[in-house]
mmCIF file of C-alpha atoms and ligand atoms in Angstrom:
data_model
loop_
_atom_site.group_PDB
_atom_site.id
_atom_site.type_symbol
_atom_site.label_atom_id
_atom_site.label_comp_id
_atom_site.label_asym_id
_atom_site.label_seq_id
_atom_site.Cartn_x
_atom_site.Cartn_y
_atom_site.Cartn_z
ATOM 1 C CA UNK Z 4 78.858 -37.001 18.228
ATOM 2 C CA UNK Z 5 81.517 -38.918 16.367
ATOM 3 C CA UNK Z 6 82.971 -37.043 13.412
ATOM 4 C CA UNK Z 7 82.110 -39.431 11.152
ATOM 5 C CA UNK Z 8 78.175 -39.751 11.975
ATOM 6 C CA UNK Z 9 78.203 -35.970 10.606
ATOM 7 C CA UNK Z 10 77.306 -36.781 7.168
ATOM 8 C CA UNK Z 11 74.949 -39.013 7.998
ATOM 9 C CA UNK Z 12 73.049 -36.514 10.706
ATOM 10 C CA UNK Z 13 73.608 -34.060 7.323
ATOM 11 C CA UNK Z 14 71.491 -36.950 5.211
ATOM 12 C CA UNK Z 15 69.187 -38.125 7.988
ATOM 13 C CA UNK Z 16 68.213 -34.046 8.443
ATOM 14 C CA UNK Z 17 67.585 -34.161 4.282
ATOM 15 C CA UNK Z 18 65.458 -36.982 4.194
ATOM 16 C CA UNK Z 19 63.708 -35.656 7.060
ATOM 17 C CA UNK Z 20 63.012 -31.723 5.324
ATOM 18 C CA UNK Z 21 61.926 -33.841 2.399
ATOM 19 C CA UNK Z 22 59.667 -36.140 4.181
ATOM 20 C CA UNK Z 23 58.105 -32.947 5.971
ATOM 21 C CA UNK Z 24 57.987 -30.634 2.397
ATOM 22 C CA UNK Z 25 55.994 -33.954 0.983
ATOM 23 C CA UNK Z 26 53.717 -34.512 3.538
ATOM 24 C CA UNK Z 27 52.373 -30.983 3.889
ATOM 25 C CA UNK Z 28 51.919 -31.117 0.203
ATOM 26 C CA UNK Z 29 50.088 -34.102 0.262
ATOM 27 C CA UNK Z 30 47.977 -33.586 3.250
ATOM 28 C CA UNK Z 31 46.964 -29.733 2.726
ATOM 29 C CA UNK Z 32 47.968 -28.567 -0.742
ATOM 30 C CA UNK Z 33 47.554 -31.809 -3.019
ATOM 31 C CA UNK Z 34 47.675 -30.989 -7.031
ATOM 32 C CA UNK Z 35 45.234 -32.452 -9.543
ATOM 33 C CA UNK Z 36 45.565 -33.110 -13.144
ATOM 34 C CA UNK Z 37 44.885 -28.712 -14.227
ATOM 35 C CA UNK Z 38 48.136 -27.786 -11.850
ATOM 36 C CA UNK Z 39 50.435 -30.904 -12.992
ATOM 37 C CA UNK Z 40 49.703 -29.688 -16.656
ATOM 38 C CA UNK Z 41 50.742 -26.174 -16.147
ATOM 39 C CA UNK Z 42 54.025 -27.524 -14.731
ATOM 40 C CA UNK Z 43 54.386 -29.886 -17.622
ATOM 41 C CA UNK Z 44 53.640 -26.810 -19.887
ATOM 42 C CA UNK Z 45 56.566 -25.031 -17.916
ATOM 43 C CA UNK Z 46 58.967 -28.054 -18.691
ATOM 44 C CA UNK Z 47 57.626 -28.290 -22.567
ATOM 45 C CA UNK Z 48 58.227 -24.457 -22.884
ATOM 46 C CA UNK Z 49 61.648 -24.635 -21.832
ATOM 47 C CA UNK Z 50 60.413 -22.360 -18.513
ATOM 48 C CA UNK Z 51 63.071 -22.469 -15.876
ATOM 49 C CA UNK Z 52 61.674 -24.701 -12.977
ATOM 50 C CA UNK Z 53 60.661 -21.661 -10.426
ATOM 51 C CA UNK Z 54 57.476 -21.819 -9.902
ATOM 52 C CA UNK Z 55 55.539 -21.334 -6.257
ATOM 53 C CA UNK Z 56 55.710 -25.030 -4.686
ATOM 54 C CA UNK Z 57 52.303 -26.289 -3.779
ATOM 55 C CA UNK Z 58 52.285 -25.077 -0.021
ATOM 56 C CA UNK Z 59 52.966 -21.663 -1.384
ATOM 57 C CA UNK Z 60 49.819 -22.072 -3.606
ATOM 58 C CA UNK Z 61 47.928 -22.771 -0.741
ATOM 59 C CA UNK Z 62 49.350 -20.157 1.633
ATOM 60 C CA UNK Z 63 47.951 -17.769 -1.290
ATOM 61 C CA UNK Z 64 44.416 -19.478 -1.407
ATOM 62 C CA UNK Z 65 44.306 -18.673 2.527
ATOM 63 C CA UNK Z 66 44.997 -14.945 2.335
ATOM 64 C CA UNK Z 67 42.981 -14.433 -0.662
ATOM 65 C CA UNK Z 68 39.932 -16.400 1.318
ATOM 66 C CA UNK Z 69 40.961 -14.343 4.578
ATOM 67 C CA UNK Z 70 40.912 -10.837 2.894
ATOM 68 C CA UNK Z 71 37.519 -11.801 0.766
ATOM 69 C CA UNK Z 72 39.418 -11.496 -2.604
ATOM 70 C CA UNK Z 73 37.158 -10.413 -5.515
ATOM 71 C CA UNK Z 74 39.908 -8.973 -7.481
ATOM 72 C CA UNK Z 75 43.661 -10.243 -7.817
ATOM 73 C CA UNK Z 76 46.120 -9.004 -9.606
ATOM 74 C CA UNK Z 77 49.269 -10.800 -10.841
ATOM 75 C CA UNK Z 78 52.275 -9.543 -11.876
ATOM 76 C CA UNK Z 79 54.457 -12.716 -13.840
ATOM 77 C CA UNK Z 80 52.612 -15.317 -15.127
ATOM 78 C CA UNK Z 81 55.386 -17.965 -16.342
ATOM 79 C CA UNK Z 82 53.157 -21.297 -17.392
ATOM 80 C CA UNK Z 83 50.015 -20.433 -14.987
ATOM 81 C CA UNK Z 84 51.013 -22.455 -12.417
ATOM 82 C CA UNK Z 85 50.222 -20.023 -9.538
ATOM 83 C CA UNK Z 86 47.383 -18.082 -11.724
ATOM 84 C CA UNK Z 87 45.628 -21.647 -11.324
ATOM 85 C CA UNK Z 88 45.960 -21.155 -7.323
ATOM 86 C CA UNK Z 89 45.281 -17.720 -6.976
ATOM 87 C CA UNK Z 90 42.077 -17.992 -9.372
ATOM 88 C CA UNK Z 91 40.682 -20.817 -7.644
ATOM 89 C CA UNK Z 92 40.371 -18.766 -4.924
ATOM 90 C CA UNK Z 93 38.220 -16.075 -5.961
ATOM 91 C CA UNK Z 94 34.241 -16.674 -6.302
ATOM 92 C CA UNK Z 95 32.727 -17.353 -9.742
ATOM 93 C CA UNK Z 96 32.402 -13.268 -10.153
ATOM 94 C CA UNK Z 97 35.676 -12.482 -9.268
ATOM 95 C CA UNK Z 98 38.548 -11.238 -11.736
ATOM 96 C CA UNK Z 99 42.402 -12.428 -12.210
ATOM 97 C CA UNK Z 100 44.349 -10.303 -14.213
ATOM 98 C CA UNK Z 101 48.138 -11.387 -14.371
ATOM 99 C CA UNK Z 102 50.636 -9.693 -16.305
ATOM 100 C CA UNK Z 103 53.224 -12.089 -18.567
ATOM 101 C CA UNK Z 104 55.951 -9.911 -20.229
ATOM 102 C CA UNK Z 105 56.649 -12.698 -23.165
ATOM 103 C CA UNK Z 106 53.934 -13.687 -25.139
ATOM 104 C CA UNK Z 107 55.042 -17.188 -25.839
ATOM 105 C CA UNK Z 108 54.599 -17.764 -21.524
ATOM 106 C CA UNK Z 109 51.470 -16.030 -21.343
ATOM 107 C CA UNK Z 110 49.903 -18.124 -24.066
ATOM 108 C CA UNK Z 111 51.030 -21.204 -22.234
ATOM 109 C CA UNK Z 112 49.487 -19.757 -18.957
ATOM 110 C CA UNK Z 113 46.311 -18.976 -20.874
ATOM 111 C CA UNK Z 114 46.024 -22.660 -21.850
ATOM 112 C CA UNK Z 115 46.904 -23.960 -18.262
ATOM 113 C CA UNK Z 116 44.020 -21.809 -17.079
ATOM 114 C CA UNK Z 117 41.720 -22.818 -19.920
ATOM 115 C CA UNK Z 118 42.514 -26.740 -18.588
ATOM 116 C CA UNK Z 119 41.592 -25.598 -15.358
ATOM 117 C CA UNK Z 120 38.307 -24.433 -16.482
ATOM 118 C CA UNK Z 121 38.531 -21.145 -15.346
ATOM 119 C CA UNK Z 122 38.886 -18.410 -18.855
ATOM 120 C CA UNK Z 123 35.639 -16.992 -17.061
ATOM 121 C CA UNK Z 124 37.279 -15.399 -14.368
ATOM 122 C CA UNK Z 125 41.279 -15.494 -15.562
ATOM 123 C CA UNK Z 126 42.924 -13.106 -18.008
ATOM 124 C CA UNK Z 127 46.525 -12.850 -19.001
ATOM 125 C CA UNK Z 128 48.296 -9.498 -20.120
ATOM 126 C CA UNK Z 129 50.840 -9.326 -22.116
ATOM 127 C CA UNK Z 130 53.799 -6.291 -21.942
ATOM 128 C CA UNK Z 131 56.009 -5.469 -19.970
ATOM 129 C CA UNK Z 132 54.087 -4.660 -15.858
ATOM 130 C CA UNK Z 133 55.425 -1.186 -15.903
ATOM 131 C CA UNK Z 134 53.645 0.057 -19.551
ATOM 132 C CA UNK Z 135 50.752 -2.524 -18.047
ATOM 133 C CA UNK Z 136 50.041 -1.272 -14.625
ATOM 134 C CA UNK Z 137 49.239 2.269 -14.891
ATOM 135 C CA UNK Z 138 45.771 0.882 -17.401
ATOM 136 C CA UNK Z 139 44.717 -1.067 -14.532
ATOM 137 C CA UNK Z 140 43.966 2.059 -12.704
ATOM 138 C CA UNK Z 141 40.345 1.577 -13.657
ATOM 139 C CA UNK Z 142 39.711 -1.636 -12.962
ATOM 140 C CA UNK Z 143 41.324 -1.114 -9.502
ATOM 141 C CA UNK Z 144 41.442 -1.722 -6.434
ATOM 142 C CA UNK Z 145 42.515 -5.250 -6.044
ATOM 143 C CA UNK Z 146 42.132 -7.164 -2.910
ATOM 144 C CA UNK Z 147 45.262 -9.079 -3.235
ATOM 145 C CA UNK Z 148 48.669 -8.308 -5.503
ATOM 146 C CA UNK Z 149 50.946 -11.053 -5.901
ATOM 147 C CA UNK Z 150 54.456 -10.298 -7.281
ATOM 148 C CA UNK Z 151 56.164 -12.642 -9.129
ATOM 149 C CA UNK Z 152 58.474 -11.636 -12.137
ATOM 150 C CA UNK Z 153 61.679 -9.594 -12.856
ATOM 151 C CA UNK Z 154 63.246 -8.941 -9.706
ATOM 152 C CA UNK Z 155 64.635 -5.773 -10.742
ATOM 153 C CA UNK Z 156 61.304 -4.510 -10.779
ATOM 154 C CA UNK Z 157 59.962 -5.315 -7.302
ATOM 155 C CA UNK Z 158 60.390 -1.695 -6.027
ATOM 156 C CA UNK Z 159 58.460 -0.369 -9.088
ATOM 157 C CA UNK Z 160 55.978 -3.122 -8.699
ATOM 158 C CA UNK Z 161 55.505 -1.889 -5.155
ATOM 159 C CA UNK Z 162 54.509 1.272 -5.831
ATOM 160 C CA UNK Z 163 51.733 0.027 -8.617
ATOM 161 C CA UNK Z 164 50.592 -2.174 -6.004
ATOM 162 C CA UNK Z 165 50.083 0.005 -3.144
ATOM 163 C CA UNK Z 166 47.969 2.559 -6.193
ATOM 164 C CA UNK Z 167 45.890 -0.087 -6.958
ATOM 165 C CA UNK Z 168 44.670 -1.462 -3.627
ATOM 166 C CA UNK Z 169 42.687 -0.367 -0.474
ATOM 167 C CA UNK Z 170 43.172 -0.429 3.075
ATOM 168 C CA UNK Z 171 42.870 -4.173 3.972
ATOM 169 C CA UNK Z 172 44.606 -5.405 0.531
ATOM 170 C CA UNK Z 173 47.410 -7.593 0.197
ATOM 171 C CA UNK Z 174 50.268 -7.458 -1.068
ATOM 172 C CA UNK Z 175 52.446 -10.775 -1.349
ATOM 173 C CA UNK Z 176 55.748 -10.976 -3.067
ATOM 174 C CA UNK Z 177 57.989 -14.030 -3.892
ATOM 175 C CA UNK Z 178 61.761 -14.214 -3.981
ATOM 176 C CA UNK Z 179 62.330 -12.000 -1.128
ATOM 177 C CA UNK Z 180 65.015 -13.757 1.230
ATOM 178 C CA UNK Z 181 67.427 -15.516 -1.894
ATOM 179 C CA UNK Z 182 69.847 -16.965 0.177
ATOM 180 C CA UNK Z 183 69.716 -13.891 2.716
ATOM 181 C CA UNK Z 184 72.408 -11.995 0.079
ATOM 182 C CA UNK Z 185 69.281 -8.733 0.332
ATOM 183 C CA UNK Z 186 69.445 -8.809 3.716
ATOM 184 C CA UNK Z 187 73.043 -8.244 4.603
ATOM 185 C CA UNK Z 188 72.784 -4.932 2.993
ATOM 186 C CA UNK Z 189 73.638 -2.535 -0.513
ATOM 187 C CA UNK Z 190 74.670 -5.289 -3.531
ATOM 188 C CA UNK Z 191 75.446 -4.090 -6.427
ATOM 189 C CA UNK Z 192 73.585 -7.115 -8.328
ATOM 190 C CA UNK Z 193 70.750 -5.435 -9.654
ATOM 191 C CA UNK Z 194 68.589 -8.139 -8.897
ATOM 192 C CA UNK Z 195 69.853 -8.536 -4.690
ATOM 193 C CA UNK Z 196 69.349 -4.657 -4.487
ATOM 194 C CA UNK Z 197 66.513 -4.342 -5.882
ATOM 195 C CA UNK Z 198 64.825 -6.873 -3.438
ATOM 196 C CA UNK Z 199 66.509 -5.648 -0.514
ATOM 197 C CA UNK Z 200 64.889 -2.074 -1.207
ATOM 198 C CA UNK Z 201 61.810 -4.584 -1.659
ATOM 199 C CA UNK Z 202 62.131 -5.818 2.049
ATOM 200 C CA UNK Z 203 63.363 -2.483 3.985
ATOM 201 C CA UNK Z 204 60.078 -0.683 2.164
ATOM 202 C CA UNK Z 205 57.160 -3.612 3.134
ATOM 203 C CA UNK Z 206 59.069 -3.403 6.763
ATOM 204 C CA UNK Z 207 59.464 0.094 6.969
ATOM 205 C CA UNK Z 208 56.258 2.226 4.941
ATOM 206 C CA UNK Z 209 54.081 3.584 7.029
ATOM 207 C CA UNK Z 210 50.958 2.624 4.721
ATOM 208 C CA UNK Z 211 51.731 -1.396 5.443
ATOM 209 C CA UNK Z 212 52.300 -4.402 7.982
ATOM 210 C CA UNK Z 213 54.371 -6.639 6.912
ATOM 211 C CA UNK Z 214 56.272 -10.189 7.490
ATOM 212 C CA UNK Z 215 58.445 -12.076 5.455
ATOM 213 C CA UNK Z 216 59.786 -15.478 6.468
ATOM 214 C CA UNK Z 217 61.375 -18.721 4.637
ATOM 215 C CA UNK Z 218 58.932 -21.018 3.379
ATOM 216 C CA UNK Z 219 60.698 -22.589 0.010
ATOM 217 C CA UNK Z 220 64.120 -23.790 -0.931
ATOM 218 C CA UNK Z 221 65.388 -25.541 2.048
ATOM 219 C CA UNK Z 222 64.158 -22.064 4.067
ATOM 220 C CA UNK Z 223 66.492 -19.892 1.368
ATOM 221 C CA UNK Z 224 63.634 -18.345 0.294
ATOM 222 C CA UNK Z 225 59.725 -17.097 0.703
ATOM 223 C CA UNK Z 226 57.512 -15.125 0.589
ATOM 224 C CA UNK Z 227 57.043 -11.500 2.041
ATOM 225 C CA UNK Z 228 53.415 -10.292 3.232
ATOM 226 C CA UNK Z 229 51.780 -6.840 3.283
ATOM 227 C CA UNK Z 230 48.720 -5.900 4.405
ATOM 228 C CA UNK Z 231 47.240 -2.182 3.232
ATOM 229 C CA UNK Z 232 46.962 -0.492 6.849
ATOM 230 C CA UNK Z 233 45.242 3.105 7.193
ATOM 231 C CA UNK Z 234 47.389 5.619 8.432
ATOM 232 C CA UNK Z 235 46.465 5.491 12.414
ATOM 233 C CA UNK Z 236 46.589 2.245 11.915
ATOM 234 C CA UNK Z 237 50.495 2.180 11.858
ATOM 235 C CA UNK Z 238 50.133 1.514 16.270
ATOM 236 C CA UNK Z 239 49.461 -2.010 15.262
ATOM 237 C CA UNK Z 240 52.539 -2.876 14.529
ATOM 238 C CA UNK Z 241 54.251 -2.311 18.056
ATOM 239 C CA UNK Z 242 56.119 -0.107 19.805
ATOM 240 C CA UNK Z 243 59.578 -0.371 18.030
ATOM 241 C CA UNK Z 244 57.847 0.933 14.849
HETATM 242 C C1 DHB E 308 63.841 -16.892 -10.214
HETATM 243 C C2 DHB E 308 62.617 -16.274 -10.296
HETATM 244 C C3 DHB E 308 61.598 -16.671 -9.469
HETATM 245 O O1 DHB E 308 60.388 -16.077 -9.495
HETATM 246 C C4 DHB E 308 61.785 -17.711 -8.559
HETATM 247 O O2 DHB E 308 60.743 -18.051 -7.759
HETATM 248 C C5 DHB E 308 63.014 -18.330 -8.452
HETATM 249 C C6 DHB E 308 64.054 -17.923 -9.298
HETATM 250 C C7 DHB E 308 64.927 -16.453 -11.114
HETATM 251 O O3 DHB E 308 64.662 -15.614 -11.985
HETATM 252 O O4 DHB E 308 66.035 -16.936 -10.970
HETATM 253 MG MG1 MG E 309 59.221 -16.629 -7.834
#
């Protein structure tokens, strides 16, 4: 290829990841009027721009569907965008309980899930998750955890998570490839380290199977998945394990 057709390939390949990002929103993870609201609410808050894209919404309808979610816990609210995915989910009996550290965001969430017509079956917390967490012990367990907040936490958030579900749970967690920086080993950013002891423990515990893989941000980021395996379960995963 000619050296100067490389910026264009560079555009061309752009347009294209755009074009693909848009139509798999459109086709299997379209937003309506309650969702579009709780991004506006985001914008009119002053809420950095980080919330799940729409695909990611959907990916977290799936699991919650596949593992018969009755009970999900959040943990980081922001404007609601994803506690209007993740409640939507869950059957007119079922129970969202996210966890918003700043009272000014979970009020906002609270009003995006109030548009979307679902305060019967949404509540948000507000504190910080570590003084929240051990109070849910009661109301546990939870078929599906979905971390979302400081990333300094994660590790913490892990361990709440893995008290407060069952075998078959799930355990999702956003923000754990950022660029690939957790993966290339110790950092001493607090927020890098932390997720990197994130990753090695959902790969590594014997109590879970787990994947992570890029799925937002031009592939520099995604989620990673957990599933709550029981002990003699742990020959699942293969022989390297
Ligand atoms: C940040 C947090 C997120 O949850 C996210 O999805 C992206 C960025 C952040 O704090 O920078
Ligand atoms: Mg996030």
């Amino acid at each position: 290829m000619a050296e100067q057709d490389e910026p264009r390939r560079l555009r061309d390949d752009a347009e294209t990841r755009h074009f693909i990002e848009q139509s798999l929103n459109a086709l299997f993870a379209p937003e309506d009027d309650a969702l579009r609201a709780a991004l506006e609410a985001a914008r009119a808050h002053d809420m950095p721009a980080i919330q799940i894209s729409p695909v990611q919404g959907r990916l977290l309808q799936v699991l919650a569907h596949a593992c018969g979610a009755r009970k999900i816990l959040e943990i980081g609210a922001l404007a609601g965008y994803s506690g209007i995915w993740l409640a939507r989910a869950l059957p007119p009996s079922g129970r969202l309980i996210s966890l918003e550290v700043s009272e000014k965001h979970a009020q906002a969430a609270r009003d995006s899930l109030a548009r979307a017509g679902l305060t019967d079956r949404a509540e948000v917390r507000v504190g910080p998750a570590a003084e929240l967490l051990p109070a849910l012990a009661g109301e546990a367990p939870f078929d599906l955890v979905f971390i979302d907040a400081d990333k300094p936490g994660y590790p913490t958030y892990l361990d709440w998570a893995l008290r407060l579900t069952r075998v078959g749970s799930l355990i999702v967690a956003d923000n754990c490839i950022r660029g690939g920086r957790p993966l290339r080993g110790e950092s001493d950013d607090p927020t890098i380290a932390a997720i990197g002891a994130y990753d090695r423990r959902a790969a590594s515990d014997p109590r879970l199977l787990s994947v992570a893989f890029p799925l937002d941000d031009d592939g520099m980021d995604g989620f990673a998945i957990s599933v709550v395996i029981a002990p003699d379960a742990a020959n699942v995963s293969g022989p390297s394990a």
